[in-house]
Amino acid sequence: LLKLENVYKTYHMGKVSVPVLKNINLEIKKGEYVSIMGPSGSGKSTMMNLIGALDRPSKGRILLNGTDISKLSDDRLATLRQKMVGFVFQQFNLIPRLTTLENVELPMWFAGLPKRARAKRARDLLIQVGLGDRLTHKSTELSGGQMQRVAIARALANKPEIILADEPTGNLDSKSGAEIARMLDRLNDEGKTIIIVTHDPTLAKIARRIISLKDGEIVDDRIS
Amino acid sequence: LLKLENVYKTYHMGKVSVPVLKNINLEIKKGEYVSIMGPSGSGKSTMMNLIGALDRPSKGRILLNGTDISKLSDDRLATLRQKMVGFVFQQFNLIPRLTTLENVELPMWFAGLPKRARAKRARDLLIQVGLGDRLTHKSTELSGGQMQRVAIARALANKPEIILADEPTGNLDSKSGAEIARMLDRLNDEGKTIIIVTHDPTLAKIARRIISLKDGEIVDDRIS
Ligand SMILES: Nc1ncnc2c1ncn2[C@@H]1O[C@H](COP(=O)(O)OP(=O)(O)OP(=O)(O)O)[C@@H](O)[C@H]1O
Ligand SMILES: Nc1ncnc2c1ncn2[C@@H]1O[C@H](COP(=O)(O)OP(=O)(O)OP(=O)(O)O)[C@@H](O)[C@H]1O
Ligand SMILES: [Mg+2]
Ligand SMILES: [Mg+2]
């Protein structure tokens, strides 16, 4: 499903080059449940952004279902992403002035779903993550963990084939975190491909495969 | 040092009232190390904002060193806060366009410290949290865990008596998290009062006392 070939990512800050990902070679099959772990600053979110087609590599190729996504135009990339990928951001990236419900409806509105269908689906997803009583709060009127759960619900709005979750339980107590872990497990049973970055050992344990990053390189890749 | 008497906090959203903290009674002595735990949405950050004088209660009193802070003007509150309190926010709240170094210098600039002194102190703090090689990055050019560490360094800039940290290790791997735990422990040995909100059992274990919140009320308060 997903293949990274000799991928490099370097940031340029004036004269200084910051090599953030080096020589990444990785293959992820459809339906896998992969956990990406590693120290703070090791390149996990950067790698997730490349996988999720939100960023382009400096060198190397990324293939999604056989298509070289580094060759696609921004428009075609956006359409592909909208159909196939659900992304939970480390910083949530909710729209501040919209309500919880509106934030989760937004991807479905872009996908052309009619109002009644997207309102119902948004509501169902928010109830699933325990936010049924926070539908009309603006996203700035939520707790940190509530914002995180809205971000999770939003990522699932368009029933994506691939779920990319960057530290989805960092702001959750162990009980809420366990509920999210179960939810991801169920989605994986339904055939979805799950790639999570996590420091949470509970979440990593459920994954079938653990990839370890260190200083921008893959240092370990094992079946857990 | 700190006393909350019959504190209530209610948000009003149009006609709806959302009672978020109810009947909070709490005393924290100078030099204590307290951990606040509880489910997502239970009111922990709200309580921290009241303790840190960033918000006012709907009912009840908050006394800091015997002064009723709910009676102070905004100006006097800001001065008191600047001198006594270091706050690590759950969402970090860094200034996007400023560099790592500038973000940590900011509180010292407000406190009137001269350039050389604040540049040196900012650099020392950032090296302590492992960010010596990220001094000139803008805060938007950092990883999640790096932003969190800048927020921690910034909270310590003015050598505050009270350190309030709202989930300071949520985005950190276990090794970086352990370093922060050790740092807070050392500060507590130096006599600083530490109040942390955390879901991280490693961090909670170091605290001497654990206060548990549930649906806006204190349901447990014990020496750990
Ligand atoms: N401005 C607001 N208006 C209305 N409700 C609010 C507002 N801010 C927070 N809340 C509500 O207050 C409750 C407590 O929020 P708080 O941020 O204190 O929770 P928390 O315990 O820190 O949770 P978490 O562990 O998820 O960070 C939440 O249910 C939230 O929806
Ligand atoms: N725009 C940028 N310009 C320069 N350097 C950057 C930029 N964005 C990220 N970096 C650097 O790239 C490195 C990797 O960042 P990344 O966000 O991928 O780390 P991470 O593994 O997700 O860390 P964490 O666990 O803290 O979230 C970091 O050292 C960071 O400072
Ligand atoms: Mg990250
Ligand atoms: Mg909170």
mmCIF file of C-alpha atoms and ligand atoms in Angstrom, chain A residues 133-134 137-138 140-147 149 171-173, chain B residues 11-13 18-21 38-49 90 166-167 197 199 213, ligand 1:
data_model
loop_
_atom_site.group_PDB
_atom_site.id
_atom_site.type_symbol
_atom_site.label_atom_id
_atom_site.label_comp_id
_atom_site.label_asym_id
_atom_site.label_seq_id
_atom_site.Cartn_x
_atom_site.Cartn_y
_atom_site.Cartn_z
ATOM 1 C CA ASP A 133 -22.421 16.631 25.453
ATOM 2 C CA ARG A 134 -19.905 19.002 23.849
ATOM 3 C CA HIS A 137 -18.922 24.126 22.283
ATOM 4 C CA LYS A 138 -16.428 26.069 20.169
ATOM 5 C CA THR A 140 -11.546 26.932 22.219
ATOM 6 C CA GLU A 141 -14.063 26.042 24.920
ATOM 7 C CA LEU A 142 -12.800 22.498 25.317
ATOM 8 C CA SER A 143 -10.231 20.839 27.536
ATOM 9 C CA GLY A 144 -6.945 19.632 25.974
ATOM 10 C CA GLY A 145 -8.052 16.027 25.949
ATOM 11 C CA GLN A 146 -11.440 16.954 24.504
ATOM 12 C CA MET A 147 -9.731 18.816 21.632
ATOM 13 C CA ARG A 149 -10.744 13.581 20.812
ATOM 14 C CA ASN A 171 -3.452 14.521 26.602
ATOM 15 C CA LEU A 172 -5.756 11.741 27.759
ATOM 16 C CA ASP A 173 -6.090 9.965 31.078
ATOM 17 C CA TYR B 11 -19.094 28.982 32.183
ATOM 18 C CA HIS B 12 -22.144 30.590 30.646
ATOM 19 C CA MET B 13 -22.885 29.778 27.037
ATOM 20 C CA VAL B 18 -21.679 24.695 32.444
ATOM 21 C CA PRO B 19 -20.528 24.148 36.049
ATOM 22 C CA VAL B 20 -16.893 23.126 35.684
ATOM 23 C CA LEU B 21 -15.555 23.365 39.256
ATOM 24 C CA GLY B 38 -8.424 13.034 36.886
ATOM 25 C CA PRO B 39 -10.320 12.202 33.692
ATOM 26 C CA SER B 40 -10.180 14.399 30.602
ATOM 27 C CA GLY B 41 -12.598 17.309 31.101
ATOM 28 C CA SER B 42 -12.754 16.997 34.897
ATOM 29 C CA GLY B 43 -11.550 20.584 35.490
ATOM 30 C CA LYS B 44 -7.788 20.244 36.089
ATOM 31 C CA SER B 45 -6.618 22.996 33.689
ATOM 32 C CA THR B 46 -9.432 25.253 34.882
ATOM 33 C CA MET B 47 -8.252 24.800 38.467
ATOM 34 C CA MET B 48 -4.631 25.470 37.439
ATOM 35 C CA ASN B 49 -5.688 28.721 35.734
ATOM 36 C CA GLN B 90 -1.034 22.297 28.270
ATOM 37 C CA ASP B 166 -0.160 21.381 33.072
ATOM 38 C CA GLU B 167 0.724 17.981 31.565
ATOM 39 C CA VAL B 197 -1.391 18.112 36.302
ATOM 40 C CA HIS B 199 -1.639 11.553 33.341
ATOM 41 C CA LEU B 213 -10.623 15.523 40.425
HETATM 42 N N1 LIG C 1 -14.571 28.561 27.694
HETATM 43 C C1 LIG C 1 -15.316 27.480 28.043
HETATM 44 N N2 LIG C 1 -16.651 27.488 27.895
HETATM 45 C C2 LIG C 1 -17.383 26.408 28.233
HETATM 46 N N3 LIG C 1 -16.893 25.263 28.733
HETATM 47 C C3 LIG C 1 -15.562 25.199 28.914
HETATM 48 C C4 LIG C 1 -14.687 26.287 28.570
HETATM 49 N N4 LIG C 1 -13.416 25.910 28.830
HETATM 50 C C5 LIG C 1 -13.471 24.658 29.321
HETATM 51 N N5 LIG C 1 -14.749 24.214 29.362
HETATM 52 C C6 LIG C 1 -15.218 22.907 29.845
HETATM 53 O O1 LIG C 1 -14.735 22.784 31.179
HETATM 54 C C7 LIG C 1 -14.436 21.411 31.455
HETATM 55 C C8 LIG C 1 -13.102 21.318 32.149
HETATM 56 O O2 LIG C 1 -12.079 21.751 31.299
HETATM 57 P P1 LIG C 1 -10.561 21.588 31.721
HETATM 58 O O3 LIG C 1 -9.749 22.146 30.594
HETATM 59 O O4 LIG C 1 -10.329 22.184 33.075
HETATM 60 O O5 LIG C 1 -10.409 20.000 31.820
HETATM 61 P P2 LIG C 1 -9.132 19.103 32.128
HETATM 62 O O6 LIG C 1 -9.391 18.343 33.366
HETATM 63 O O7 LIG C 1 -7.901 19.937 32.080
HETATM 64 O O8 LIG C 1 -9.133 18.080 30.917
HETATM 65 P P3 LIG C 1 -7.939 17.438 30.044
HETATM 66 O O9 LIG C 1 -7.347 16.337 30.864
HETATM 67 O O10 LIG C 1 -8.671 16.928 28.832
HETATM 68 O O11 LIG C 1 -6.969 18.520 29.709
HETATM 69 C C9 LIG C 1 -14.481 20.674 30.125
HETATM 70 O O12 LIG C 1 -15.582 19.773 30.146
HETATM 71 C C10 LIG C 1 -14.643 21.748 29.081
HETATM 72 O O13 LIG C 1 -15.511 21.353 28.027
#
